[in-house]
Amino acid sequence: MQSPSTTPQFSELELDAWRGFLRTHATLVHELDEELTARHGLPLSSYDVLVQLDAAPDGMLRMSHLADAVLLSRSGLSRLVTRLEKQGLLERLECENDARGAFAAITDAGREKLAEARATHRAGVRERFLGKLGERELRQVARVWSRLLDPR
């Protein structure tokens, strides 16, 4: 790794690309979060938790796996799960073979809330992101994301 004094500055193009990514991500997440919260009382982070649980086998995941899937710290997820549990959207289950382990499982009420919010979320993503790109651009963006996330 280079020292800070020898690290080259970003070019204008690099700055435009980086800042554009950051602004776009922040704006889209903020707008989608506000829309889901206003229409369904379900912030984007809660929606994401319900999506992950709904897609999981038997509608449940270990808390550690859920935290990784939704990109939250374990303590942040624990607080969010507590809120969703109080709303009746999921339940926390203890692991029978591991006293330290716990699962989160989506409830029927959680599935109903998710179904209501899903159409709003999909329309919002389409309006703000997908609908602004042509098929060729979407393929390029998808390839870029894959390349950026490739650990090699």
Short mmCIF file of C-alpha atoms in Angstrom, two decimals:
data_model
loop_
_atom_site.label_atom_id
_atom_site.label_comp_id
_atom_site.label_asym_id
_atom_site.label_seq_id
_atom_site.Cartn_x
_atom_site.Cartn_y
_atom_site.Cartn_z
CA MET A 1 0.00 0.00 0.00
CA GLN A 2 1.29 3.42 -0.92
CA SER A 3 1.83 6.12 1.66
CA PRO A 4 -0.60 9.05 1.54
CA SER A 5 2.09 11.33 0.15
CA THR A 6 2.74 9.05 -2.85
CA THR A 7 -0.86 8.10 -3.60
CA PRO A 8 -1.85 9.83 -6.85
CA GLN A 9 -4.73 12.29 -6.77
CA PHE A 10 -8.00 11.38 -8.42
CA SER A 11 -8.54 12.65 -11.93
CA GLU A 12 -11.66 14.72 -12.64
CA LEU A 13 -13.22 11.69 -14.32
CA GLU A 14 -12.46 9.49 -11.29
CA LEU A 15 -13.89 12.11 -8.93
CA ASP A 16 -17.02 12.48 -11.06
CA ALA A 17 -17.51 8.69 -11.09
CA TRP A 18 -16.92 8.26 -7.35
CA ARG A 19 -18.95 11.25 -6.21
CA GLY A 20 -21.72 10.37 -8.65
CA PHE A 21 -21.92 6.85 -7.23
CA LEU A 22 -22.04 8.16 -3.65
CA ARG A 23 -24.66 10.82 -4.40
CA THR A 24 -26.80 8.44 -6.43
CA HIS A 25 -26.70 5.72 -3.80
CA ALA A 26 -27.49 8.12 -0.95
CA THR A 27 -30.32 9.79 -2.88
CA LEU A 28 -31.94 6.56 -4.03
CA VAL A 29 -31.76 4.94 -0.60
CA HIS A 30 -33.14 8.08 1.07
CA GLU A 31 -36.04 8.43 -1.38
CA LEU A 32 -36.95 4.73 -1.30
CA ASP A 33 -36.78 4.74 2.51
CA GLU A 34 -39.03 7.80 2.76
CA GLU A 35 -41.56 6.35 0.34
CA LEU A 36 -41.80 2.97 2.10
CA THR A 37 -42.02 4.66 5.49
CA ALA A 38 -44.72 7.11 4.39
CA ARG A 39 -46.88 4.56 2.58
CA HIS A 40 -46.38 1.47 4.71
CA GLY A 41 -44.71 2.53 7.98
CA LEU A 42 -41.83 0.29 6.95
CA PRO A 43 -38.34 1.78 6.58
CA LEU A 44 -36.08 0.37 3.86
CA SER A 45 -33.91 -1.49 6.40
CA SER A 46 -37.00 -3.24 7.79
CA TYR A 47 -38.22 -4.03 4.29
CA ASP A 48 -34.82 -5.58 3.51
CA VAL A 49 -34.98 -7.78 6.62
CA LEU A 50 -38.44 -9.03 5.64
CA VAL A 51 -37.29 -9.69 2.04
CA GLN A 52 -34.33 -11.76 3.28
CA LEU A 53 -36.48 -13.78 5.67
CA ASP A 54 -39.22 -14.33 3.10
CA ALA A 55 -36.67 -15.73 0.65
CA ALA A 56 -35.01 -18.00 3.24
CA PRO A 57 -35.92 -21.65 3.70
CA ASP A 58 -38.83 -21.89 6.15
CA GLY A 59 -38.82 -18.08 6.35
CA MET A 60 -36.05 -18.00 8.93
CA LEU A 61 -32.34 -17.20 9.20
CA ARG A 62 -29.73 -17.22 11.93
CA MET A 63 -29.31 -13.70 13.24
CA SER A 64 -25.64 -13.68 12.19
CA HIS A 65 -26.53 -14.65 8.61
CA LEU A 66 -29.33 -12.09 8.52
CA ALA A 67 -26.94 -9.34 9.70
CA ASP A 68 -24.54 -10.21 6.87
CA ALA A 69 -27.36 -10.31 4.31
CA VAL A 70 -28.71 -6.87 5.21
CA LEU A 71 -25.32 -5.24 5.83
CA LEU A 72 -25.99 -4.29 9.44
CA SER A 73 -23.89 -4.80 12.53
CA ARG A 74 -25.12 -7.53 14.84
CA SER A 75 -26.16 -4.94 17.44
CA GLY A 76 -27.93 -2.82 14.79
CA LEU A 77 -29.79 -5.85 13.54
CA SER A 78 -30.71 -6.89 17.06
CA ARG A 79 -32.35 -3.51 17.71
CA LEU A 80 -34.17 -3.66 14.36
CA VAL A 81 -35.37 -7.22 15.00
CA THR A 82 -36.68 -6.14 18.41
CA ARG A 83 -38.73 -3.36 16.75
CA LEU A 84 -40.08 -5.71 14.06
CA GLU A 85 -40.87 -8.33 16.69
CA LYS A 86 -42.89 -5.76 18.69
CA GLN A 87 -44.82 -4.98 15.49
CA GLY A 88 -45.56 -8.69 15.03
CA LEU A 89 -43.72 -8.85 11.69
CA LEU A 90 -41.18 -11.44 12.79
CA GLU A 91 -40.34 -13.57 15.76
CA ARG A 92 -37.06 -14.44 17.41
CA LEU A 93 -36.50 -18.14 17.99
CA GLU A 94 -33.80 -19.70 20.12
CA CYS A 95 -31.56 -22.31 18.54
CA GLU A 96 -32.18 -25.69 20.15
CA ASN A 97 -28.62 -27.00 19.68
CA ASP A 98 -26.75 -23.74 20.43
CA ALA A 99 -27.81 -21.58 23.37
CA ARG A 100 -25.85 -18.63 21.92
CA GLY A 101 -27.61 -18.83 18.56
CA ALA A 102 -30.93 -17.29 17.64
CA PHE A 103 -33.06 -17.20 14.53
CA ALA A 104 -35.37 -14.56 13.13
CA ALA A 105 -38.49 -15.86 11.39
CA ILE A 106 -41.02 -13.91 9.36
CA THR A 107 -44.63 -14.11 10.59
CA ASP A 108 -47.82 -14.15 8.53
CA ALA A 109 -48.27 -10.47 9.41
CA GLY A 110 -44.72 -9.84 8.18
CA ARG A 111 -45.49 -11.57 4.89
CA GLU A 112 -48.65 -9.44 4.49
CA LYS A 113 -46.76 -6.21 5.22
CA LEU A 114 -44.02 -7.25 2.80
CA ALA A 115 -46.55 -8.01 0.06
CA GLU A 116 -48.10 -4.55 0.52
CA ALA A 117 -44.72 -2.79 0.45
CA ARG A 118 -43.18 -4.83 -2.37
CA ALA A 119 -45.17 -3.17 -5.15
CA THR A 120 -44.27 0.29 -3.83
CA HIS A 121 -40.59 -0.63 -3.58
CA ARG A 122 -40.42 -2.18 -7.05
CA ALA A 123 -42.20 0.81 -8.61
CA GLY A 124 -39.83 3.19 -6.80
CA VAL A 125 -36.71 1.32 -7.96
CA ARG A 126 -38.06 1.20 -11.52
CA GLU A 127 -38.97 4.90 -11.55
CA ARG A 128 -35.74 6.17 -9.98
CA PHE A 129 -33.16 3.75 -11.38
CA LEU A 130 -34.09 0.94 -13.76
CA GLY A 131 -36.42 3.04 -15.92
CA LYS A 132 -33.72 5.63 -16.54
CA LEU A 133 -31.42 3.11 -18.20
CA GLY A 134 -31.78 1.18 -21.42
CA GLU A 135 -31.23 -2.56 -21.64
CA ARG A 136 -27.64 -2.12 -22.84
CA GLU A 137 -26.85 0.25 -19.95
CA LEU A 138 -28.43 -2.14 -17.45
CA ARG A 139 -26.23 -4.96 -18.74
CA GLN A 140 -23.16 -2.72 -18.43
CA VAL A 141 -24.07 -1.66 -14.89
CA ALA A 142 -24.71 -5.27 -13.88
CA ARG A 143 -21.29 -6.26 -15.25
CA VAL A 144 -19.61 -3.39 -13.41
CA TRP A 145 -21.21 -4.36 -10.09
CA SER A 146 -20.09 -7.97 -10.60
CA ARG A 147 -16.55 -6.90 -11.39
CA LEU A 148 -16.36 -4.55 -8.41
CA LEU A 149 -17.58 -7.24 -6.03
CA ASP A 150 -15.35 -10.00 -7.45
CA PRO A 151 -12.77 -10.75 -4.72
CA ARG A 152 -10.04 -11.60 -7.26
#
